[in-house]
Structures are given as structure tokens and as C-alpha cells.
Amino acid sequence: VARDQTWHRAHFACHHCSRPFVEDRYFGQDGQPYCELDYIALFAPKCARCKQAVIGEAVSALGRQWHPDHFVCAECGLGFGDGKFWDVDGQPYCTVHYKRKTGTDEQSSGLSSQSQPGPASAPKPPRETCHHCNQPLSGKTMVAMGFKWHPDHFVCRKCEKPFEAGRYFERDGDAYCETDYFDLFAPKCAACNEPIRDDVTSAMGLQWHPAHFVCAECQAPFVDGKYFAVGGRPVCPAHAAAGTPTQDPD
């Protein structure tokens, strides 16, 4: 059972590559499950510098996404310690190299003060907002599920705890830890009333853990899958003989 649907175990695979999921780890997009590699390749934003997928923390600036270590001066490769940078043809520059690039440094360019163009104001990052709090993003940003978040805000919607090893489950645009996702959304076993996380048996209009779908009288599994519904309970043919079957054997 996954993404509010019931699947044959062999059919629950990546929508793109059709391979089964490693340790049942998958990512949802447009109602379909994807393995981590294909989800990243198909849907993750790309770093403006290295063109590789941005997963986890990101810097949003100049209308693009960057790995935090790659958002540096295009000339000297140093980061922006004070958070200030200059936009030259869509690339970020530190103040020193902005002046040299644009001829506003008299010593390096030889231009007089009369011929210097006035320095532009440092550009403001796009007014993108966190999916959780709807407040503006700046600096480090978490990119997940097709949304952007403040790193401290990408937590389980219910318990508000960070995700162990980055493992989360998506529902209606929100992220949940494994425990809360199954407690809230997984179908409950008709026998034990606990969430069904993996394989499921559907019978009598209900869903069961396979190990719990047994005869209500003797607790033995059903040979060849044959059972009778007696009083709303599944029973084996031998014990059904003691009552009146209300349903043909499946």
C-alpha cells in the first residue's frame, strides 16, 4: 500500500525505469512513484554553476539555484562572507572584481573618476517563499518535493521533527516522517487495527496484514486461499461447516 493505492508487490516500481525501490525508498511526483536517481534526474533543479542536481540545501540568487559551495565570485572563486554580491551578465561577483570587471576601480582600470560608471546596487534575490511558512527565502534553502523551504522548516507536518537520513513520505504537498505517514494515511488491518506498511491482503471488503488473514476459529492460514465469511469473520472450510456460510469461498 503506497500513495493511497494498493499495488501488487512486483508492480510497485519506479514510474520511469520500472525497477523496484531500494529499501522501499521512493519519491512522489504527479501521483507517480520514482526511485531516487530518476526523481533527481527528472525533477530536481540544477545548479547554475555545475549543472548538477541540487538536493538538500541550496542558495537562491539571480533567479537560479546554486549549490552553497558553488555560489561564489565568478572571478576569484571566493564566497560572499557578508552576503553581498554584484550581478554582471547574470554572474555573481565580489565587490573587488565587480569594480575591475566594470572599470570602476581607478588603479586597475586607469579610468578617471569622471569616466567611471556609477556602481549598481547589489541585486536582491528573487522573492521566493518557503513552502512551510510562506516567508521570503534567502541564503541556504532546502529543495524537496518540487518546493523550496527554510532548512529548519523541512520537517514532518505532524510531529515537526527532522527526517531521519532524509527519509520522508509526501502527501498533498506536505512531508511526513515514516511513523506519522502510516499512522495517518495507511489502511488499518482488520485483525490488529495497525497500519499496513507493505504487502496487503484484500478480502471481505477489508484489508489485512497477510499474516493476520487467518481462520477466526483456529488461526490457521487458508489452504489455497479458500475461506468462508461467517458472521463477518473469515473461517476455514472445516469450521464453516459448523455455521452457515454467508459468502461463497474465494
PDB file of C-alpha atoms in Angstrom:
ATOM      1  CA  VAL A   1       0.000   0.000   0.000  1.00  0.00           C
ATOM      2  CA  ALA A   2       1.522   3.312  -1.078  1.00  0.00           C
ATOM      3  CA  ARG A   3       0.318   6.717  -2.292  1.00  0.00           C
ATOM      4  CA  ASP A   4      -3.252   5.794  -1.309  1.00  0.00           C
ATOM      5  CA  GLN A   5      -3.245   2.893  -3.735  1.00  0.00           C
ATOM      6  CA  THR A   6      -2.879  -0.855  -3.456  1.00  0.00           C
ATOM      7  CA  TRP A   7      -0.255  -2.499  -5.656  1.00  0.00           C
ATOM      8  CA  HIS A   8       0.958  -5.975  -6.437  1.00  0.00           C
ATOM      9  CA  ARG A   9       4.385  -6.110  -4.849  1.00  0.00           C
ATOM     10  CA  ALA A  10       6.037  -6.806  -8.211  1.00  0.00           C
ATOM     11  CA  HIS A  11       4.239  -3.835  -9.794  1.00  0.00           C
ATOM     12  CA  PHE A  12       5.272  -1.202  -7.257  1.00  0.00           C
ATOM     13  CA  ALA A  13       8.292   0.120  -9.099  1.00  0.00           C
ATOM     14  CA  CYS A  14       9.759   3.344 -10.426  1.00  0.00           C
ATOM     15  CA  HIS A  15       7.456   5.003 -12.966  1.00  0.00           C
ATOM     16  CA  HIS A  16      10.450   5.881 -15.158  1.00  0.00           C
ATOM     17  CA  CYS A  17      12.883   2.949 -15.040  1.00  0.00           C
ATOM     18  CA  SER A  18      10.451   0.249 -13.802  1.00  0.00           C
ATOM     19  CA  ARG A  19      12.976  -1.017 -11.256  1.00  0.00           C
ATOM     20  CA  PRO A  20      11.886  -1.922  -7.702  1.00  0.00           C
ATOM     21  CA  PHE A  21      12.748   0.509  -4.931  1.00  0.00           C
ATOM     22  CA  VAL A  22      15.812   0.001  -2.769  1.00  0.00           C
ATOM     23  CA  GLU A  23      14.668  -0.365   0.845  1.00  0.00           C
ATOM     24  CA  ASP A  24      11.208   0.822  -0.294  1.00  0.00           C
ATOM     25  CA  ARG A  25      12.591   4.362  -0.644  1.00  0.00           C
ATOM     26  CA  TYR A  26      10.687   6.299  -3.275  1.00  0.00           C
ATOM     27  CA  PHE A  27       9.706   9.868  -4.162  1.00  0.00           C
ATOM     28  CA  GLY A  28       6.307  11.014  -5.369  1.00  0.00           C
ATOM     29  CA  GLN A  29       5.666  13.366  -8.294  1.00  0.00           C
ATOM     30  CA  ASP A  30       2.314  13.965 -10.034  1.00  0.00           C
ATOM     31  CA  GLY A  31       0.812  10.916  -8.397  1.00  0.00           C
ATOM     32  CA  GLN A  32       3.571   8.524  -9.516  1.00  0.00           C
ATOM     33  CA  PRO A  33       6.430   6.932  -7.534  1.00  0.00           C
ATOM     34  CA  TYR A  34      10.038   7.356  -8.677  1.00  0.00           C
ATOM     35  CA  CYS A  35      13.335   5.937  -7.500  1.00  0.00           C
ATOM     36  CA  GLU A  36      15.764   8.468  -6.037  1.00  0.00           C
ATOM     37  CA  LEU A  37      18.041   8.555  -9.084  1.00  0.00           C
ATOM     38  CA  ASP A  38      15.249   9.197 -11.573  1.00  0.00           C
ATOM     39  CA  TYR A  39      13.450  11.672  -9.335  1.00  0.00           C
ATOM     40  CA  ILE A  40      16.623  13.738  -9.031  1.00  0.00           C
ATOM     41  CA  ALA A  41      17.425  13.499 -12.742  1.00  0.00           C
ATOM     42  CA  LEU A  42      13.907  14.414 -13.858  1.00  0.00           C
ATOM     43  CA  PHE A  43      12.688  16.926 -11.291  1.00  0.00           C
ATOM     44  CA  ALA A  44      15.470  18.362  -9.132  1.00  0.00           C
ATOM     45  CA  PRO A  45      16.605  21.914 -10.003  1.00  0.00           C
ATOM     46  CA  LYS A  46      20.094  22.213 -11.490  1.00  0.00           C
ATOM     47  CA  CYS A  47      22.930  24.259 -10.041  1.00  0.00           C
ATOM     48  CA  ALA A  48      23.631  27.323 -12.185  1.00  0.00           C
ATOM     49  CA  ARG A  49      27.387  26.695 -11.966  1.00  0.00           C
ATOM     50  CA  CYS A  50      27.954  22.933 -12.257  1.00  0.00           C
ATOM     51  CA  LYS A  51      24.626  21.984 -13.887  1.00  0.00           C
ATOM     52  CA  GLN A  52      24.241  19.087 -11.469  1.00  0.00           C
ATOM     53  CA  ALA A  53      21.095  18.438  -9.446  1.00  0.00           C
ATOM     54  CA  VAL A  54      20.607  20.482  -6.287  1.00  0.00           C
ATOM     55  CA  ILE A  55      19.451  18.244  -3.458  1.00  0.00           C
ATOM     56  CA  GLY A  56      19.067  19.472   0.082  1.00  0.00           C
ATOM     57  CA  GLU A  57      20.366  22.944   0.873  1.00  0.00           C
ATOM     58  CA  ALA A  58      20.558  25.460  -1.951  1.00  0.00           C
ATOM     59  CA  VAL A  59      21.191  29.142  -2.497  1.00  0.00           C
ATOM     60  CA  SER A  60      18.506  31.055  -4.418  1.00  0.00           C
ATOM     61  CA  ALA A  61      20.013  34.042  -6.221  1.00  0.00           C
ATOM     62  CA  LEU A  62      19.907  35.731  -9.622  1.00  0.00           C
ATOM     63  CA  GLY A  63      16.748  33.808 -10.422  1.00  0.00           C
ATOM     64  CA  ARG A  64      18.533  30.450 -10.222  1.00  0.00           C
ATOM     65  CA  GLN A  65      19.555  27.735  -7.783  1.00  0.00           C
ATOM     66  CA  TRP A  66      23.127  27.025  -6.677  1.00  0.00           C
ATOM     67  CA  HIS A  67      24.906  24.526  -4.501  1.00  0.00           C
ATOM     68  CA  PRO A  68      26.019  26.602  -1.480  1.00  0.00           C
ATOM     69  CA  ASP A  69      29.701  25.857  -2.239  1.00  0.00           C
ATOM     70  CA  HIS A  70      29.232  26.942  -5.863  1.00  0.00           C
ATOM     71  CA  PHE A  71      27.686  30.336  -5.215  1.00  0.00           C
ATOM     72  CA  VAL A  72      30.979  32.222  -5.324  1.00  0.00           C
ATOM     73  CA  CYS A  73      32.572  35.078  -7.214  1.00  0.00           C
ATOM     74  CA  ALA A  74      32.846  34.166 -10.893  1.00  0.00           C
ATOM     75  CA  GLU A  75      36.359  35.650 -10.985  1.00  0.00           C
ATOM     76  CA  CYS A  76      38.167  34.693  -7.777  1.00  0.00           C
ATOM     77  CA  GLY A  77      36.028  31.765  -6.615  1.00  0.00           C
ATOM     78  CA  LEU A  78      35.615  33.113  -3.092  1.00  0.00           C
ATOM     79  CA  GLY A  79      32.339  33.108  -1.236  1.00  0.00           C
ATOM     80  CA  PHE A  80      30.450  36.204  -0.211  1.00  0.00           C
ATOM     81  CA  GLY A  81      31.171  36.448   3.502  1.00  0.00           C
ATOM     82  CA  ASP A  82      28.945  39.473   4.037  1.00  0.00           C
ATOM     83  CA  GLY A  83      26.217  38.159   1.735  1.00  0.00           C
ATOM     84  CA  LYS A  84      26.788  40.993  -0.761  1.00  0.00           C
ATOM     85  CA  PHE A  85      27.420  40.273  -4.405  1.00  0.00           C
ATOM     86  CA  TRP A  86      27.158  42.078  -7.749  1.00  0.00           C
ATOM     87  CA  ASP A  87      25.374  40.918 -10.871  1.00  0.00           C
ATOM     88  CA  VAL A  88      27.393  41.134 -14.090  1.00  0.00           C
ATOM     89  CA  ASP A  89      25.744  39.485 -17.072  1.00  0.00           C
ATOM     90  CA  GLY A  90      23.948  37.046 -14.794  1.00  0.00           C
ATOM     91  CA  GLN A  91      27.053  36.004 -12.856  1.00  0.00           C
ATOM     92  CA  PRO A  92      27.843  36.911  -9.228  1.00  0.00           C
ATOM     93  CA  TYR A  93      30.977  38.934  -8.455  1.00  0.00           C
ATOM     94  CA  CYS A  94      32.559  40.154  -5.258  1.00  0.00           C
ATOM     95  CA  THR A  95      32.966  43.922  -4.871  1.00  0.00           C
ATOM     96  CA  VAL A  96      36.679  43.920  -5.805  1.00  0.00           C
ATOM     97  CA  HIS A  97      36.203  42.015  -9.035  1.00  0.00           C
ATOM     98  CA  TYR A  98      32.987  43.802  -9.889  1.00  0.00           C
ATOM     99  CA  LYS A  99      34.918  47.079  -9.902  1.00  0.00           C
ATOM    100  CA  ARG A 100      37.689  45.592 -12.026  1.00  0.00           C
ATOM    101  CA  LYS A 101      35.224  43.962 -14.408  1.00  0.00           C
ATOM    102  CA  THR A 102      33.193  47.114 -14.937  1.00  0.00           C
ATOM    103  CA  GLY A 103      36.109  49.598 -14.877  1.00  0.00           C
ATOM    104  CA  THR A 104      35.154  51.306 -11.659  1.00  0.00           C
ATOM    105  CA  ASP A 105      38.497  50.625  -9.958  1.00  0.00           C
ATOM    106  CA  GLU A 106      40.824  53.506 -10.882  1.00  0.00           C
ATOM    107  CA  GLN A 107      44.023  51.645 -10.012  1.00  0.00           C
ATOM    108  CA  SER A 108      43.210  48.565 -12.047  1.00  0.00           C
ATOM    109  CA  SER A 109      41.409  50.188 -14.950  1.00  0.00           C
ATOM    110  CA  GLY A 110      43.216  53.502 -15.337  1.00  0.00           C
ATOM    111  CA  LEU A 111      39.901  55.281 -15.757  1.00  0.00           C
ATOM    112  CA  SER A 112      39.380  58.693 -14.267  1.00  0.00           C
ATOM    113  CA  SER A 113      36.629  59.288 -11.804  1.00  0.00           C
ATOM    114  CA  GLN A 114      34.775  61.268 -14.459  1.00  0.00           C
ATOM    115  CA  SER A 115      34.682  58.282 -16.813  1.00  0.00           C
ATOM    116  CA  GLN A 116      33.639  55.726 -14.217  1.00  0.00           C
ATOM    117  CA  PRO A 117      30.120  54.375 -14.462  1.00  0.00           C
ATOM    118  CA  GLY A 118      28.272  54.539 -11.181  1.00  0.00           C
ATOM    119  CA  PRO A 119      28.259  51.214  -9.314  1.00  0.00           C
ATOM    120  CA  ALA A 120      24.980  49.350  -9.497  1.00  0.00           C
ATOM    121  CA  SER A 121      23.170  48.388  -6.361  1.00  0.00           C
ATOM    122  CA  ALA A 122      23.675  44.851  -5.175  1.00  0.00           C
ATOM    123  CA  PRO A 123      20.796  42.809  -6.617  1.00  0.00           C
ATOM    124  CA  LYS A 124      18.173  41.388  -4.346  1.00  0.00           C
ATOM    125  CA  PRO A 125      17.479  37.655  -4.516  1.00  0.00           C
ATOM    126  CA  PRO A 126      14.114  36.726  -6.048  1.00  0.00           C
ATOM    127  CA  ARG A 127      11.200  36.962  -3.629  1.00  0.00           C
ATOM    128  CA  GLU A 128      10.757  33.220  -3.370  1.00  0.00           C
ATOM    129  CA  THR A 129       8.998  31.951  -0.284  1.00  0.00           C
ATOM    130  CA  CYS A 130       9.282  28.941   1.997  1.00  0.00           C
ATOM    131  CA  HIS A 131       6.577  26.337   1.353  1.00  0.00           C
ATOM    132  CA  HIS A 132       6.087  25.932   5.105  1.00  0.00           C
ATOM    133  CA  CYS A 133       5.928  29.495   6.444  1.00  0.00           C
ATOM    134  CA  ASN A 134       5.394  31.471   3.221  1.00  0.00           C
ATOM    135  CA  GLN A 135       8.146  33.886   4.276  1.00  0.00           C
ATOM    136  CA  PRO A 136      10.880  35.048   1.874  1.00  0.00           C
ATOM    137  CA  LEU A 137      13.866  32.776   1.290  1.00  0.00           C
ATOM    138  CA  SER A 138      17.439  33.973   1.314  1.00  0.00           C
ATOM    139  CA  GLY A 139      20.769  32.233   1.709  1.00  0.00           C
ATOM    140  CA  LYS A 140      20.600  28.495   2.275  1.00  0.00           C
ATOM    141  CA  THR A 141      17.433  26.832   1.018  1.00  0.00           C
ATOM    142  CA  MET A 142      16.128  23.274   1.134  1.00  0.00           C
ATOM    143  CA  VAL A 143      14.786  21.965  -2.175  1.00  0.00           C
ATOM    144  CA  ALA A 144      12.438  18.975  -1.890  1.00  0.00           C
ATOM    145  CA  MET A 145       9.175  17.700  -3.415  1.00  0.00           C
ATOM    146  CA  GLY A 146       9.274  20.448  -6.027  1.00  0.00           C
ATOM    147  CA  PHE A 147       9.160  23.161  -3.346  1.00  0.00           C
ATOM    148  CA  LYS A 148      11.679  25.334  -1.512  1.00  0.00           C
ATOM    149  CA  TRP A 149      11.953  25.535   2.255  1.00  0.00           C
ATOM    150  CA  HIS A 150      13.945  27.148   5.014  1.00  0.00           C
ATOM    151  CA  PRO A 151      16.190  24.240   6.144  1.00  0.00           C
ATOM    152  CA  ASP A 152      14.703  24.330   9.661  1.00  0.00           C
ATOM    153  CA  HIS A 153      11.186  24.176   8.230  1.00  0.00           C
ATOM    154  CA  PHE A 154      11.537  20.998   6.172  1.00  0.00           C
ATOM    155  CA  VAL A 155      10.195  18.728   8.901  1.00  0.00           C
ATOM    156  CA  CYS A 156       7.344  16.305   9.425  1.00  0.00           C
ATOM    157  CA  ARG A 157       3.999  18.066   9.058  1.00  0.00           C
ATOM    158  CA  LYS A 158       2.595  16.329  12.154  1.00  0.00           C
ATOM    159  CA  CYS A 159       5.399  15.874  14.699  1.00  0.00           C
ATOM    160  CA  GLU A 160       7.615  18.709  13.352  1.00  0.00           C
ATOM    161  CA  LYS A 161      10.754  16.630  13.768  1.00  0.00           C
ATOM    162  CA  PRO A 162      13.506  16.471  11.110  1.00  0.00           C
ATOM    163  CA  PHE A 163      13.642  13.394   8.922  1.00  0.00           C
ATOM    164  CA  GLU A 164      15.984  10.557   9.809  1.00  0.00           C
ATOM    165  CA  ALA A 165      18.502  10.029   6.997  1.00  0.00           C
ATOM    166  CA  GLY A 166      16.409  12.362   4.830  1.00  0.00           C
ATOM    167  CA  ARG A 167      13.658   9.732   4.506  1.00  0.00           C
ATOM    168  CA  TYR A 168      10.188  11.236   4.154  1.00  0.00           C
ATOM    169  CA  PHE A 169       6.802  10.494   2.619  1.00  0.00           C
ATOM    170  CA  GLU A 170       4.752  13.007   0.613  1.00  0.00           C
ATOM    171  CA  ARG A 171       1.021  13.672   0.866  1.00  0.00           C
ATOM    172  CA  ASP A 172      -0.798  16.629  -0.735  1.00  0.00           C
ATOM    173  CA  GLY A 173       2.356  18.718  -0.892  1.00  0.00           C
ATOM    174  CA  ASP A 174       3.364  18.038   2.711  1.00  0.00           C
ATOM    175  CA  ALA A 175       6.161  15.840   4.029  1.00  0.00           C
ATOM    176  CA  TYR A 176       5.728  13.292   6.805  1.00  0.00           C
ATOM    177  CA  CYS A 177       8.057  11.014   8.725  1.00  0.00           C
ATOM    178  CA  GLU A 178       7.508   7.312   8.196  1.00  0.00           C
ATOM    179  CA  THR A 179       5.725   6.743  11.507  1.00  0.00           C
ATOM    180  CA  ASP A 180       3.228   9.583  11.132  1.00  0.00           C
ATOM    181  CA  TYR A 181       2.607   8.917   7.445  1.00  0.00           C
ATOM    182  CA  PHE A 182       1.499   5.340   8.076  1.00  0.00           C
ATOM    183  CA  ASP A 183      -0.423   6.238  11.243  1.00  0.00           C
ATOM    184  CA  LEU A 184      -2.382   8.914   9.394  1.00  0.00           C
ATOM    185  CA  PHE A 185      -2.867   7.533   5.912  1.00  0.00           C
ATOM    186  CA  ALA A 186      -2.164   3.803   5.688  1.00  0.00           C
ATOM    187  CA  PRO A 187      -5.137   1.416   5.760  1.00  0.00           C
ATOM    188  CA  LYS A 188      -5.584  -0.440   9.022  1.00  0.00           C
ATOM    189  CA  CYS A 189      -5.522  -4.199   9.321  1.00  0.00           C
ATOM    190  CA  ALA A 190      -8.986  -5.605  10.061  1.00  0.00           C
ATOM    191  CA  ALA A 191      -7.460  -8.007  12.597  1.00  0.00           C
ATOM    192  CA  CYS A 192      -4.996  -5.893  14.613  1.00  0.00           C
ATOM    193  CA  ASN A 193      -6.030  -2.354  13.592  1.00  0.00           C
ATOM    194  CA  GLU A 194      -2.380  -1.439  12.996  1.00  0.00           C
ATOM    195  CA  PRO A 195      -1.222   0.333   9.813  1.00  0.00           C
ATOM    196  CA  ILE A 196      -0.381  -1.855   6.836  1.00  0.00           C
ATOM    197  CA  ARG A 197       3.034  -0.807   5.572  1.00  0.00           C
ATOM    198  CA  ASP A 198       3.930  -3.422   2.980  1.00  0.00           C
ATOM    199  CA  ASP A 199       2.074  -6.379   1.454  1.00  0.00           C
ATOM    200  CA  VAL A 200      -1.676  -6.450   1.947  1.00  0.00           C
ATOM    201  CA  THR A 201      -4.462  -8.983   1.598  1.00  0.00           C
ATOM    202  CA  SER A 202      -7.822  -7.592   0.448  1.00  0.00           C
ATOM    203  CA  ALA A 203     -10.828  -9.703   1.378  1.00  0.00           C
ATOM    204  CA  MET A 204     -14.404  -9.252   2.570  1.00  0.00           C
ATOM    205  CA  GLY A 205     -14.227  -5.557   1.717  1.00  0.00           C
ATOM    206  CA  LEU A 206     -11.393  -5.105   4.222  1.00  0.00           C
ATOM    207  CA  GLN A 207      -7.616  -5.107   4.230  1.00  0.00           C
ATOM    208  CA  TRP A 208      -5.346  -7.281   6.324  1.00  0.00           C
ATOM    209  CA  HIS A 209      -1.717  -7.981   7.048  1.00  0.00           C
ATOM    210  CA  PRO A 210      -1.143 -11.246   5.142  1.00  0.00           C
ATOM    211  CA  ALA A 211      -0.082 -12.995   8.347  1.00  0.00           C
ATOM    212  CA  HIS A 212      -3.309 -11.878  10.061  1.00  0.00           C
ATOM    213  CA  PHE A 213      -5.739 -13.089   7.424  1.00  0.00           C
ATOM    214  CA  VAL A 214      -6.379 -16.491   9.015  1.00  0.00           C
ATOM    215  CA  CYS A 215      -9.286 -18.552  10.236  1.00  0.00           C
ATOM    216  CA  ALA A 216     -11.024 -16.764  13.112  1.00  0.00           C
ATOM    217  CA  GLU A 217     -11.543 -20.090  14.872  1.00  0.00           C
ATOM    218  CA  CYS A 218      -8.272 -21.988  14.525  1.00  0.00           C
ATOM    219  CA  GLN A 219      -5.935 -19.159  13.375  1.00  0.00           C
ATOM    220  CA  ALA A 220      -4.631 -21.359  10.574  1.00  0.00           C
ATOM    221  CA  PRO A 221      -3.943 -19.813   7.166  1.00  0.00           C
ATOM    222  CA  PHE A 222      -6.334 -20.704   4.392  1.00  0.00           C
ATOM    223  CA  VAL A 223      -5.260 -23.597   2.164  1.00  0.00           C
ATOM    224  CA  ASP A 224      -5.326 -22.484  -1.479  1.00  0.00           C
ATOM    225  CA  GLY A 225      -6.831 -19.201  -0.311  1.00  0.00           C
ATOM    226  CA  LYS A 226     -10.243 -20.785   0.337  1.00  0.00           C
ATOM    227  CA  TYR A 227     -12.316 -19.344   3.155  1.00  0.00           C
ATOM    228  CA  PHE A 228     -15.917 -18.605   4.115  1.00  0.00           C
ATOM    229  CA  ALA A 229     -17.343 -15.454   5.694  1.00  0.00           C
ATOM    230  CA  VAL A 230     -19.365 -16.463   8.751  1.00  0.00           C
ATOM    231  CA  GLY A 231     -20.781 -13.680  10.876  1.00  0.00           C
ATOM    232  CA  GLY A 232     -18.440 -11.204   9.251  1.00  0.00           C
ATOM    233  CA  ARG A 233     -15.380 -13.300  10.104  1.00  0.00           C
ATOM    234  CA  PRO A 234     -13.213 -15.398   7.781  1.00  0.00           C
ATOM    235  CA  VAL A 235     -13.199 -19.078   8.656  1.00  0.00           C
ATOM    236  CA  CYS A 236     -11.711 -22.142   7.027  1.00  0.00           C
ATOM    237  CA  PRO A 237     -13.968 -24.695   5.305  1.00  0.00           C
ATOM    238  CA  ALA A 238     -13.730 -27.090   8.243  1.00  0.00           C
ATOM    239  CA  HIS A 239     -15.030 -24.538  10.763  1.00  0.00           C
ATOM    240  CA  ALA A 240     -17.518 -23.090   8.278  1.00  0.00           C
ATOM    241  CA  ALA A 241     -19.272 -26.448   8.357  1.00  0.00           C
ATOM    242  CA  ALA A 242     -20.342 -25.671  11.912  1.00  0.00           C
ATOM    243  CA  GLY A 243     -22.109 -22.473  10.791  1.00  0.00           C
ATOM    244  CA  THR A 244     -23.945 -21.111   7.784  1.00  0.00           C
ATOM    245  CA  PRO A 245     -21.707 -19.529   5.141  1.00  0.00           C
ATOM    246  CA  THR A 246     -22.810 -16.080   4.074  1.00  0.00           C
ATOM    247  CA  GLN A 247     -20.387 -15.907   1.157  1.00  0.00           C
ATOM    248  CA  ASP A 248     -19.047 -18.296  -1.408  1.00  0.00           C
ATOM    249  CA  PRO A 249     -15.432 -19.296  -0.791  1.00  0.00           C
ATOM    250  CA  ASP A 250     -12.881 -17.082  -2.576  1.00  0.00           C
TER     251      ASP A 250
END
